[in-house]
XYZ file of C-alpha atoms in Angstrom:
711
model
C 61.012 -78.126 7.199
C 60.749 -75.573 9.777
C 58.837 -76.276 13.012
C 56.339 -73.888 14.028
C 57.409 -75.003 17.828
C 61.040 -73.952 17.053
C 59.837 -70.768 15.316
C 57.871 -69.359 18.216
C 60.348 -70.829 20.683
C 63.107 -68.562 18.768
C 61.008 -65.538 18.888
C 60.212 -65.759 22.734
C 63.756 -66.282 23.524
C 65.436 -63.792 21.349
C 62.839 -61.095 22.319
C 63.740 -61.763 26.120
C 67.308 -61.607 25.252
C 67.454 -58.248 23.492
C 65.292 -56.742 26.192
C 67.517 -54.771 28.796
C 70.719 -56.415 27.562
C 73.296 -57.236 30.230
C 70.831 -56.094 33.056
C 69.428 -58.701 35.713
C 65.761 -58.507 35.455
C 62.478 -60.347 36.366
C 60.150 -61.856 33.992
C 56.513 -61.395 34.653
C 53.743 -63.422 32.886
C 49.653 -63.601 32.898
C 47.873 -66.914 32.818
C 47.442 -66.806 29.012
C 50.901 -65.986 28.150
C 52.405 -68.433 30.637
C 50.474 -71.328 28.651
C 51.896 -69.891 25.545
C 55.560 -69.847 26.854
C 55.440 -73.128 28.589
C 53.998 -74.875 25.378
C 57.370 -74.206 23.721
C 60.124 -72.775 26.100
C 61.819 -74.586 29.123
C 62.037 -72.258 32.250
C 65.753 -73.016 32.353
C 66.225 -71.438 28.817
C 64.861 -68.296 30.311
C 66.536 -68.330 33.528
C 69.776 -68.285 31.628
C 68.894 -65.108 29.961
C 69.676 -62.799 32.955
C 66.200 -63.564 34.476
C 66.259 -63.895 38.199
C 62.898 -65.608 38.420
C 59.434 -65.797 36.515
C 56.322 -64.522 38.431
C 52.776 -64.399 37.472
C 51.150 -61.085 37.453
C 47.995 -61.878 38.954
C 49.667 -63.538 42.208
C 50.982 -61.779 45.202
C 54.608 -60.568 44.719
C 57.243 -58.909 46.597
C 58.233 -55.512 45.116
C 61.794 -54.975 44.161
C 62.381 -51.297 43.276
C 65.944 -52.204 42.595
C 65.384 -54.573 39.608
C 64.242 -53.981 35.971
C 60.979 -56.051 34.922
C 59.914 -57.526 31.621
C 56.163 -57.873 31.232
C 55.125 -60.714 28.638
C 51.273 -60.017 28.714
C 47.946 -60.800 26.893
C 46.276 -57.682 25.961
C 43.229 -58.275 28.007
C 41.295 -55.370 29.938
C 41.949 -57.084 33.604
C 45.525 -57.873 32.765
C 45.996 -54.143 31.818
C 44.616 -53.521 35.188
C 46.814 -55.636 37.043
C 49.729 -53.663 34.978
C 48.519 -50.290 35.876
C 48.390 -51.240 39.756
C 52.127 -52.438 39.353
C 52.972 -49.338 37.649
C 51.066 -47.050 40.107
C 52.729 -48.548 43.103
C 56.421 -48.498 41.276
C 57.121 -51.758 42.161
C 60.078 -52.221 40.017
C 62.700 -49.638 38.758
C 62.132 -50.076 34.950
C 59.619 -51.604 32.969
C 59.512 -53.352 29.527
C 56.204 -54.574 27.892
C 55.891 -57.312 25.471
C 52.264 -57.905 24.024
C 51.729 -61.568 22.879
C 49.241 -59.805 20.128
C 48.322 -56.232 19.065
C 46.442 -54.482 21.759
C 42.977 -52.858 20.740
C 43.021 -49.092 20.663
C 41.034 -48.838 24.014
C 43.468 -50.802 25.920
C 46.470 -48.882 24.401
C 45.062 -45.398 25.189
C 44.609 -46.450 28.944
C 48.114 -46.982 29.050
C 49.026 -43.777 26.806
C 46.980 -41.698 29.213
C 48.748 -43.118 32.578
C 51.290 -40.845 34.038
C 52.835 -43.920 35.851
C 53.187 -45.691 32.399
C 54.923 -42.654 30.670
C 57.480 -42.365 33.440
C 58.480 -46.030 33.934
C 57.770 -48.042 30.733
C 61.070 -48.062 28.663
C 60.129 -49.829 25.842
C 56.779 -51.672 24.684
C 56.510 -54.204 21.777
C 54.308 -56.773 20.259
C 55.483 -60.254 19.358
C 52.403 -61.708 17.569
C 52.493 -65.142 19.196
C 48.948 -65.491 20.318
C 48.546 -69.188 19.012
C 49.608 -72.791 20.021
C 51.785 -75.055 18.010
C 50.930 -78.372 18.638
C 53.026 -80.220 16.264
C 55.851 -79.139 13.915
C 53.097 -78.504 11.387
C 49.825 -78.178 13.422
C 48.994 -75.044 15.197
C 45.721 -74.822 17.178
C 43.993 -71.918 19.151
C 42.874 -74.159 21.797
C 39.387 -72.635 21.234
C 36.642 -75.601 21.282
C 33.740 -72.474 21.872
C 34.923 -71.236 18.266
C 32.101 -74.000 16.853
C 29.083 -72.751 18.671
C 29.943 -69.140 18.211
C 30.381 -69.622 14.615
C 27.601 -71.893 14.097
C 24.867 -71.419 16.928
C 21.711 -69.557 15.633
C 21.693 -67.785 19.158
C 25.304 -66.499 18.850
C 25.267 -64.336 15.758
C 25.796 -61.120 17.747
C 29.161 -62.906 18.661
C 30.395 -63.621 15.438
C 31.867 -60.255 14.745
C 34.441 -59.891 17.797
C 35.139 -63.497 17.325
C 36.098 -63.011 13.744
C 37.957 -60.177 14.869
C 40.083 -62.277 17.291
C 40.672 -65.262 14.684
C 42.210 -62.533 12.177
C 44.634 -61.424 14.790
C 45.558 -65.105 15.452
C 45.885 -65.978 11.862
C 48.044 -62.872 10.845
C 50.167 -63.543 13.780
C 50.990 -66.810 12.192
C 51.755 -65.350 8.995
C 53.966 -62.819 10.699
C 55.814 -65.236 12.747
C 56.697 -67.752 9.511
C 57.403 -64.385 7.424
C 54.932 -64.869 5.109
C 52.695 -62.205 3.184
C 50.761 -64.929 1.180
C 48.318 -64.703 -1.447
C 44.917 -65.737 0.162
C 42.150 -67.988 -1.317
C 39.044 -68.874 0.201
C 36.341 -71.618 0.323
C 33.185 -70.450 -1.263
C 30.444 -73.236 -1.335
C 28.155 -73.580 -4.292
C 24.549 -73.488 -4.065
C 24.408 -73.277 -0.239
C 21.894 -71.416 1.928
C 23.102 -72.050 5.218
C 23.967 -68.552 7.316
C 27.558 -69.801 7.563
C 28.211 -70.082 4.126
C 29.553 -66.470 3.849
C 32.107 -67.094 6.757
C 35.190 -67.959 5.055
C 34.835 -64.746 2.494
C 34.375 -62.533 5.475
C 37.248 -63.805 7.339
C 39.637 -63.736 4.261
C 39.275 -60.313 3.308
C 39.392 -59.419 7.024
C 42.720 -61.097 6.853
C 43.779 -59.512 3.886
C 43.218 -55.981 5.567
C 45.055 -56.643 8.248
C 48.155 -57.970 6.987
C 48.108 -54.889 4.170
C 48.075 -52.957 7.304
C 50.765 -54.868 8.936
C 53.103 -54.649 5.906
C 52.265 -50.954 5.357
C 53.432 -49.997 8.920
C 56.334 -52.529 9.315
C 58.575 -51.917 6.394
C 60.624 -54.981 7.034
C 57.789 -57.445 6.359
C 57.968 -59.696 4.444
C 61.744 -60.271 5.130
C 63.566 -60.828 1.950
C 63.764 -64.486 1.059
C 64.327 -66.557 -1.935
C 61.479 -68.874 -0.522
C 58.311 -68.663 -3.295
C 55.556 -66.443 -1.876
C 53.493 -68.276 0.361
C 49.558 -69.241 -0.084
C 47.076 -68.844 2.797
C 43.448 -71.136 2.145
C 41.041 -70.254 4.431
C 38.142 -72.834 4.792
C 35.722 -74.246 7.628
C 34.302 -77.168 8.720
C 31.717 -77.199 6.336
C 33.950 -77.896 3.480
C 34.219 -81.624 4.512
C 31.165 -83.298 6.614
C 32.580 -86.730 6.173
C 36.268 -86.294 7.787
C 34.941 -86.049 11.371
C 32.695 -89.141 11.116
C 34.789 -91.708 9.246
C 36.596 -94.100 11.122
C 40.238 -93.529 10.452
C 42.857 -96.397 11.178
C 46.321 -94.308 11.041
C 47.654 -94.657 14.743
C 47.142 -91.041 15.796
C 43.411 -90.595 14.543
C 42.681 -94.250 15.752
C 43.852 -93.621 19.396
C 41.849 -90.308 19.528
C 38.978 -91.892 18.606
C 38.905 -95.054 20.390
C 40.850 -94.298 23.838
C 40.115 -92.405 26.596
C 43.151 -89.785 25.968
C 43.348 -86.846 28.469
C 43.316 -83.742 26.535
C 44.078 -80.114 28.434
C 47.431 -78.111 27.590
C 48.891 -81.685 27.408
C 47.881 -84.785 25.983
C 48.317 -87.800 28.493
C 47.155 -91.624 28.162
C 46.770 -93.855 31.182
C 48.421 -97.176 30.560
C 48.433 -99.863 33.000
C 51.779 -101.099 34.018
C 52.758 -104.047 35.771
C 55.864 -105.299 37.856
C 57.049 -108.850 38.130
C 55.117 -110.185 41.237
C 53.054 -106.896 41.497
C 49.472 -106.012 40.881
C 48.881 -103.482 37.610
C 48.935 -99.895 38.263
C 47.912 -96.901 36.178
C 50.292 -94.227 35.015
C 49.566 -91.095 33.087
C 52.124 -90.672 30.328
C 52.415 -87.528 28.261
C 52.247 -87.977 24.303
C 54.176 -84.824 22.664
C 56.833 -83.868 20.400
C 59.599 -85.229 22.776
C 58.606 -88.733 21.902
C 60.704 -90.291 18.712
C 58.456 -93.195 18.354
C 54.992 -91.111 18.315
C 56.590 -88.823 15.797
C 57.725 -91.602 13.529
C 54.638 -93.765 13.534
C 51.643 -91.538 14.380
C 50.499 -91.216 10.665
C 51.131 -94.998 10.069
C 48.103 -97.219 9.273
C 47.771 -99.615 12.287
C 48.113 -102.950 10.424
C 51.611 -101.578 9.430
C 52.535 -100.050 12.837
C 52.081 -103.325 14.506
C 54.943 -104.949 12.282
C 57.103 -101.833 12.628
C 57.023 -101.901 16.432
C 58.091 -105.688 16.314
C 60.845 -105.086 13.832
C 62.144 -102.112 15.767
C 62.343 -104.160 18.970
C 64.397 -106.990 17.240
C 67.096 -104.401 16.382
C 66.656 -103.317 20.062
C 67.466 -106.614 20.911
C 70.694 -107.380 18.765
C 71.813 -103.891 20.282
C 71.757 -104.747 23.741
C 73.422 -108.037 25.327
C 70.889 -108.746 27.992
C 68.357 -109.974 25.140
C 70.932 -111.905 23.261
C 69.821 -115.123 25.036
C 66.244 -114.600 24.401
C 64.891 -117.047 21.587
C 60.848 -116.033 22.102
C 59.541 -114.557 18.982
C 58.674 -110.895 19.505
C 55.224 -110.273 19.728
C 53.132 -107.228 21.461
C 52.915 -109.512 24.832
C 56.565 -110.860 24.976
C 57.952 -107.250 24.549
C 56.041 -105.898 27.193
C 57.048 -108.673 29.654
C 60.831 -108.069 28.687
C 60.515 -104.611 28.858
C 58.822 -104.807 32.414
C 62.181 -106.145 33.797
C 64.595 -103.864 32.689
C 64.792 -100.840 35.077
C 68.070 -99.403 33.273
C 66.537 -98.817 30.510
C 63.736 -96.728 31.893
C 63.213 -94.134 29.304
C 63.084 -96.504 26.266
C 61.217 -98.795 28.381
C 58.522 -96.441 29.110
C 58.270 -95.105 25.447
C 57.785 -98.524 24.133
C 55.418 -99.469 26.984
C 53.128 -96.480 26.405
C 53.009 -97.156 22.294
C 52.197 -101.013 23.178
C 49.776 -100.416 25.502
C 47.921 -98.058 23.189
C 48.347 -100.337 20.363
C 47.146 -103.038 22.111
C 44.126 -101.246 23.482
C 43.187 -99.584 20.433
C 43.066 -103.127 18.472
C 40.931 -104.612 21.294
C 38.182 -102.096 20.909
C 38.197 -102.442 17.165
C 37.768 -106.033 17.307
C 34.784 -105.669 20.358
C 33.277 -103.005 18.309
C 33.236 -104.858 14.766
C 34.735 -101.499 13.257
C 35.900 -103.769 10.402
C 32.328 -104.181 9.089
C 31.428 -100.477 10.112
C 34.288 -99.121 8.014
C 33.623 -101.171 5.094
C 30.162 -99.703 4.552
C 31.349 -96.378 5.767
C 34.286 -96.021 2.960
C 31.439 -96.753 0.307
C 29.516 -93.763 1.688
C 32.373 -91.326 1.888
C 34.024 -92.064 -1.257
C 30.619 -93.255 -3.180
C 32.543 -96.101 -4.268
C 33.024 -99.700 -3.550
C 36.157 -101.641 -2.860
C 36.372 -102.217 -6.738
C 35.857 -98.300 -7.252
C 32.518 -98.928 -8.635
C 29.000 -97.546 -7.827
C 28.289 -99.487 -4.499
C 25.092 -101.367 -4.491
C 22.420 -102.314 -1.766
C 23.979 -99.715 0.936
C 20.691 -99.341 2.394
C 20.427 -102.929 3.375
C 23.975 -103.029 4.852
C 23.553 -100.080 6.649
C 20.249 -101.569 8.526
C 21.986 -104.828 9.245
C 24.461 -103.053 11.031
C 22.041 -100.843 12.900
C 20.111 -104.191 13.887
C 23.511 -105.517 15.384
C 23.625 -105.485 18.945
C 27.374 -105.681 19.067
C 27.671 -102.132 17.218
C 28.273 -99.393 19.410
C 25.564 -96.664 19.573
C 27.880 -93.677 18.591
C 28.924 -95.685 15.640
C 25.232 -96.356 14.736
C 24.851 -92.517 14.683
C 27.667 -92.179 12.727
C 26.710 -94.535 10.138
C 23.097 -92.902 9.928
C 24.721 -89.260 9.254
C 27.063 -90.500 6.538
C 24.210 -92.285 4.823
C 22.139 -89.137 4.975
C 25.082 -87.361 3.550
C 25.738 -89.972 0.896
C 22.020 -89.679 -0.178
C 21.852 -85.851 0.211
C 18.902 -86.019 2.203
C 16.036 -88.580 2.828
C 12.298 -88.587 3.462
C 11.458 -87.643 7.127
C 9.745 -91.149 7.181
C 12.598 -92.961 6.159
C 14.891 -90.886 8.575
C 12.492 -92.057 11.430
C 12.860 -95.799 10.301
C 16.716 -95.513 10.583
C 16.284 -94.240 14.121
C 14.153 -97.037 14.767
C 16.506 -99.629 13.787
C 19.351 -97.869 15.526
C 17.379 -97.715 18.819
C 19.236 -94.209 19.624
C 17.967 -91.934 22.401
C 15.735 -89.020 21.382
C 18.610 -86.384 21.597
C 20.508 -88.130 19.025
C 17.963 -87.161 16.463
C 19.155 -83.451 17.425
C 22.607 -83.945 16.091
C 21.051 -85.182 12.794
C 18.825 -82.118 12.194
C 21.208 -79.878 13.309
C 23.752 -80.876 10.375
C 21.545 -78.296 8.356
C 23.152 -75.632 9.934
C 26.482 -76.880 8.827
C 25.046 -76.878 5.165
C 24.074 -80.444 4.811
C 20.943 -81.656 3.320
C 18.957 -83.848 5.763
C 15.422 -83.959 4.384
C 13.776 -84.121 0.822
C 10.228 -83.724 -0.046
C 8.440 -86.652 -1.960
C 9.061 -85.368 -5.655
C 12.175 -83.306 -4.782
C 13.474 -81.854 -8.139
C 16.846 -81.070 -6.443
C 19.610 -83.135 -7.983
C 21.880 -85.503 -5.853
C 24.617 -83.264 -4.901
C 28.231 -83.828 -6.671
C 31.172 -84.210 -5.047
C 33.039 -80.654 -5.135
C 36.249 -82.417 -5.124
C 37.627 -85.182 -7.385
C 36.873 -88.846 -6.624
C 39.419 -90.860 -5.611
C 40.343 -93.280 -8.681
C 41.481 -96.763 -8.602
C 45.072 -97.377 -7.822
C 47.617 -98.697 -9.880
C 48.874 -101.005 -7.313
C 46.949 -101.908 -4.502
C 50.188 -103.156 -2.437
C 49.515 -100.539 -0.162
C 45.846 -99.820 -0.419
C 43.640 -100.750 2.473
C 40.079 -101.491 1.891
C 39.357 -99.736 5.050
C 41.410 -96.506 4.143
C 39.955 -95.538 0.723
C 38.767 -92.382 1.928
C 40.683 -88.951 1.933
C 39.501 -85.614 3.414
C 38.664 -83.064 0.607
C 41.680 -80.815 2.042
C 44.103 -83.316 0.505
C 42.410 -83.004 -2.765
C 42.413 -79.321 -2.667
C 46.058 -79.347 -1.910
C 46.808 -81.680 -5.006
C 44.938 -79.364 -7.313
C 46.389 -76.264 -6.044
C 49.773 -77.990 -6.852
C 49.094 -78.701 -10.330
C 47.447 -75.256 -10.877
C 43.766 -76.492 -11.379
C 42.074 -75.523 -8.218
C 38.793 -74.050 -9.078
C 38.676 -70.330 -9.031
C 35.134 -70.270 -8.426
C 35.316 -72.679 -5.406
C 38.396 -71.033 -4.041
C 38.512 -67.471 -5.347
C 41.219 -65.006 -4.681
C 40.868 -62.123 -2.321
C 42.815 -60.127 -4.969
C 41.736 -61.598 -8.384
C 43.037 -59.125 -10.534
C 46.768 -59.275 -8.872
C 46.861 -62.726 -7.654
C 44.715 -65.065 -10.073
C 47.703 -65.161 -12.881
C 50.156 -66.481 -10.067
C 47.374 -68.770 -8.652
C 46.808 -70.573 -11.867
C 50.339 -71.629 -11.894
C 50.240 -73.099 -8.556
C 53.649 -75.090 -9.004
C 55.373 -71.977 -10.023
C 57.740 -70.413 -7.355
C 57.174 -66.635 -6.820
C 59.831 -65.192 -4.379
C 58.597 -62.802 -1.779
C 61.461 -60.544 -2.705
C 59.569 -59.628 -5.587
C 57.014 -57.694 -3.434
C 59.463 -55.129 -2.568
C 61.804 -55.249 -5.392
C 61.576 -53.932 -8.968
C 62.689 -57.100 -10.854
C 60.642 -57.945 -13.660
C 58.390 -60.570 -13.246
C 59.020 -62.078 -16.549
C 62.542 -62.966 -15.385
C 61.522 -65.630 -13.127
C 62.635 -68.956 -13.386
C 61.780 -71.889 -11.783
C 64.311 -73.206 -9.141
C 65.492 -76.636 -8.391
C 63.906 -79.074 -6.231
C 66.947 -78.225 -3.746
C 65.920 -74.572 -3.315
C 63.480 -73.532 -0.537
C 60.108 -74.749 -0.496
C 56.829 -72.844 -0.780
C 54.757 -72.567 2.151
C 51.143 -73.142 2.433
C 49.152 -72.099 5.401
C 45.849 -73.875 5.794
C 43.241 -72.077 8.377
C 40.292 -74.350 9.331
C 37.561 -72.468 11.261
C 35.277 -74.806 13.147
C 37.942 -77.418 14.128
C 40.119 -79.848 12.266
C 40.486 -83.541 12.208
C 43.784 -85.749 12.700
C 42.991 -87.375 9.179
C 43.096 -83.725 7.676
C 46.429 -83.163 9.844
C 47.902 -86.261 8.451
C 46.843 -85.217 4.882
C 48.789 -82.351 4.999
C 51.987 -83.869 6.385
C 51.828 -86.220 3.500
C 51.048 -83.829 1.044
C 53.992 -81.752 2.149
C 56.135 -84.721 1.362
C 54.933 -85.701 -2.258
C 54.135 -81.814 -3.341
C 57.585 -80.704 -1.919
C 56.011 -77.941 -0.059
C 55.905 -77.015 3.609
C 52.251 -77.206 4.853
C 51.027 -75.936 8.049
C 47.442 -76.744 9.276
C 46.088 -74.293 11.757
C 42.597 -74.333 13.256
C 40.456 -73.308 16.123
C 40.599 -76.792 17.876
C 41.489 -80.426 17.111
C 38.151 -82.653 16.477
C 37.554 -86.072 17.391
C 34.271 -87.639 16.528
C 32.788 -88.102 19.625
C 33.696 -83.964 20.477
C 32.270 -83.262 17.179
C 28.727 -85.119 17.558
C 28.534 -83.391 20.965
C 29.164 -80.047 19.482
C 26.588 -80.477 16.711
C 24.222 -81.686 19.207
C 24.841 -78.500 21.102
C 23.707 -76.148 18.265
C 19.974 -76.685 19.521
C 20.637 -76.126 23.206
C 20.079 -72.929 25.001
C 22.933 -70.699 24.684
C 22.684 -70.246 28.436
C 23.855 -74.113 28.767
C 26.825 -73.806 26.480
C 29.016 -71.755 29.045
C 30.634 -69.767 26.607
C 33.491 -67.470 27.711
C 31.758 -64.432 26.081
C 28.843 -65.145 28.530
C 30.673 -65.568 31.590
C 31.428 -62.877 33.788
C 34.604 -60.683 32.840
C 37.761 -61.770 34.921
C 38.887 -58.875 37.197
C 42.358 -57.763 38.499
C 42.742 -59.446 41.987
C 41.848 -57.121 44.734
C 45.148 -57.894 46.464
C 46.947 -55.953 43.698
C 45.552 -52.467 44.964
C 46.264 -53.078 48.564
C 48.917 -50.703 50.494
C 52.052 -52.613 50.837
C 52.237 -54.338 54.451
C 55.055 -52.492 56.332
C 57.170 -54.971 58.029
C 56.482 -55.646 61.882
C 58.514 -53.749 64.390
C 60.984 -55.867 66.379
C 59.435 -57.462 69.552
C 60.700 -55.302 72.602
C 62.342 -56.754 75.275
C 60.005 -57.760 78.288
C 59.791 -54.953 81.067
C 61.622 -55.406 84.413
C 58.128 -55.775 86.108
C 57.326 -59.153 84.376
C 60.935 -60.434 85.069
C 61.716 -61.762 88.681
C 65.408 -61.583 89.575
C 66.457 -64.510 91.549
C 68.982 -64.487 94.434
C 72.590 -66.037 93.636
C 73.012 -69.492 95.137
C 76.418 -70.958 96.460
C 76.574 -73.291 93.462
C 75.639 -70.627 91.009
C 78.540 -68.288 92.545
C 81.010 -71.213 92.003
C 80.086 -71.949 88.272
C 82.842 -70.070 85.674
C 81.129 -69.117 82.359
C 82.384 -71.247 79.485
C 83.284 -74.289 81.455
C 81.046 -76.601 79.378
C 81.746 -75.185 76.016
C 85.554 -75.191 76.933
C 85.636 -79.054 77.381
C 83.253 -79.752 74.319
C 85.719 -77.668 72.035
C 88.661 -79.944 74.033
C 86.971 -82.644 73.125
C 86.395 -81.988 69.280
C 90.422 -81.006 68.960
C 89.521 -77.601 68.233
C 90.005 -75.597 71.428
C 92.177 -76.280 74.761
C 91.335 -74.656 78.002
C 94.254 -75.452 80.676
C 92.344 -73.793 83.426
C 91.815 -76.467 86.432
C 88.385 -77.540 86.868
C 86.347 -76.045 89.393
C 86.515 -77.533 93.023
C 83.481 -79.857 93.860
C 82.403 -81.091 97.036
C 82.616 -84.701 97.557
C 78.919 -85.216 97.828
C 78.361 -83.439 94.329
C 81.260 -84.894 92.651
C 80.163 -88.553 93.772
C 76.868 -87.965 92.185
C 78.275 -86.607 89.104
C 80.570 -89.454 88.610
C 78.032 -91.898 88.895
C 75.941 -89.875 86.438
C 78.573 -89.996 84.099
C 79.073 -93.730 84.594
C 75.336 -94.161 83.883
C 75.669 -92.078 80.627
C 78.569 -93.886 79.379
C 76.854 -97.162 80.023
C 73.867 -95.960 77.821
C 75.921 -94.677 75.120
C 77.916 -98.022 75.012
C 74.530 -99.911 74.698
C 73.274 -97.696 71.840
C 76.596 -97.678 70.169
C 76.853 -94.147 69.793
C 80.407 -93.653 69.594
C 81.555 -97.232 69.070
C 81.103 -99.916 66.429
C 79.005 -102.901 67.612
C 81.122 -105.902 68.217
């Protein structure tokens, strides 16, 4: 399966290599493009491409009029101002411009009208890389502000521009993967909330942009035997349970329960101990470079503990240092043994990180009694009990947990919301009773009622004729074998059922219609049929298509989820890729943890001015120093005037001195030079003093052993 990280890395490096071939050049980035490049490319790999240095366009830089420059920039107004300042001052010899995404027409016209740009810019191109591959098949836009922009009632005027930005990023993913996919989108039934039309608008805009790109780029899509891809556009409202249910696979669990530091990279602060020393905290990165993480991140925690112990038993057999250890391998004994092995530093740190995270997550699991909470959650989210029958007495079970002091307050809030979703709304009086049992702060009720903005039914009237909502996707049936089935992991995200139904060719067209039903519907009804992209530009008759064998190229499915995706949905896509024999890429605005989701839902009733949205901040400006004149080099300091210098008269001792005497003696001592001139004459008094001084110096040198070893 092709990795999104590797694809973006290849695009960046090949573009830099092909630009100004054979010439030494500078690479200039901006803050945004630097994050894109740093996420997938090492600086050493760039410097090997005849690049002398990598600099930022916003920083102070030295002009180099003898050197060519490659600009890899984000098409933003203030970045264009920085670029124009460089061009007008002719900082470099020739300029090559590479945009991370297509610039808007007003930005492009500013450069087209610039005389300096016309004279110095040799070539300009667009890469379509404005997205962040987080994993091999997980892509984010690092845009948590997308959630309030799309769903906050006071942000309606921001939605149009924001959707245009999302469209460009989605198209960039398709272009990078070389896919001109059919498009299907989530169209919710019987909904009245404002965001219900989000996916349909987004899908039609993406279709228009892809058609335009194919029209003006005749090499798109590239010929390939791969079946034509599919783009599924959905949003957070499709599955309101997924961000709330406790998931006990490794990745989802540590993101839910542990205080991970999430920025451009993800870190966990583990406590490491050395023999005889106190514990000290150390931040360790969790990334795609960690083989243990990649191997086990989607494994259930109960299986992970066994696998880590098995791996360490193999490690013991392969390393003779452990041959004499008869202690059974447990989490604590493994950590103690690794602490005394400095020679296995890399493996030690990797194992220590995952052992610490596993142990810490299980401690939280037990302290917060999550086994009891999850047992009720699974019945609420699936609508079935552990025997796959209609659950009974759920209200009593929920209230019992809300009254339990050992249950964490955020877990109580998650329980109440899931019970409301399960019941498709309650009487306001009943909601107040649940909140009283839970003893939650007043602001948590805002989180509950704000879910109506996402299409949830929170309240009902006494004689409500509205039927209880039916599950839009198939309920999970009882498994044929319960060997791998956990009673705490019966829930699966709705996205998994969507992918399965598409693969079977049974995905409801009224729930997931096509953007071009007259062209794509017949193909979509045969989800498992493989349609080659080459047929888009060839005259081959479609009746001649045959199904390739399982060894052929796999169809690619790109899922875009607006408003954030969960780690359970990411896991579902990886697993579906395996058993459906397809390459599935999950892309989203940002990754959601339960705590972040609850906070963002609560913010939907907050005054917009308190949200600190990027659209409401002052527009970034180009730094002033870019427009300053180059400071000329300071002139050399003139020698001091004769008026300030008093010439001292020569003394008798100065007349007797010869230039180079000391230097000659030192050179002779080092064996580099020999001077056969006789020493200058000295008076007896002066010579006596010098001899005594030399004797004293010799004594000091011997005392400090400067020239001899200590005996």
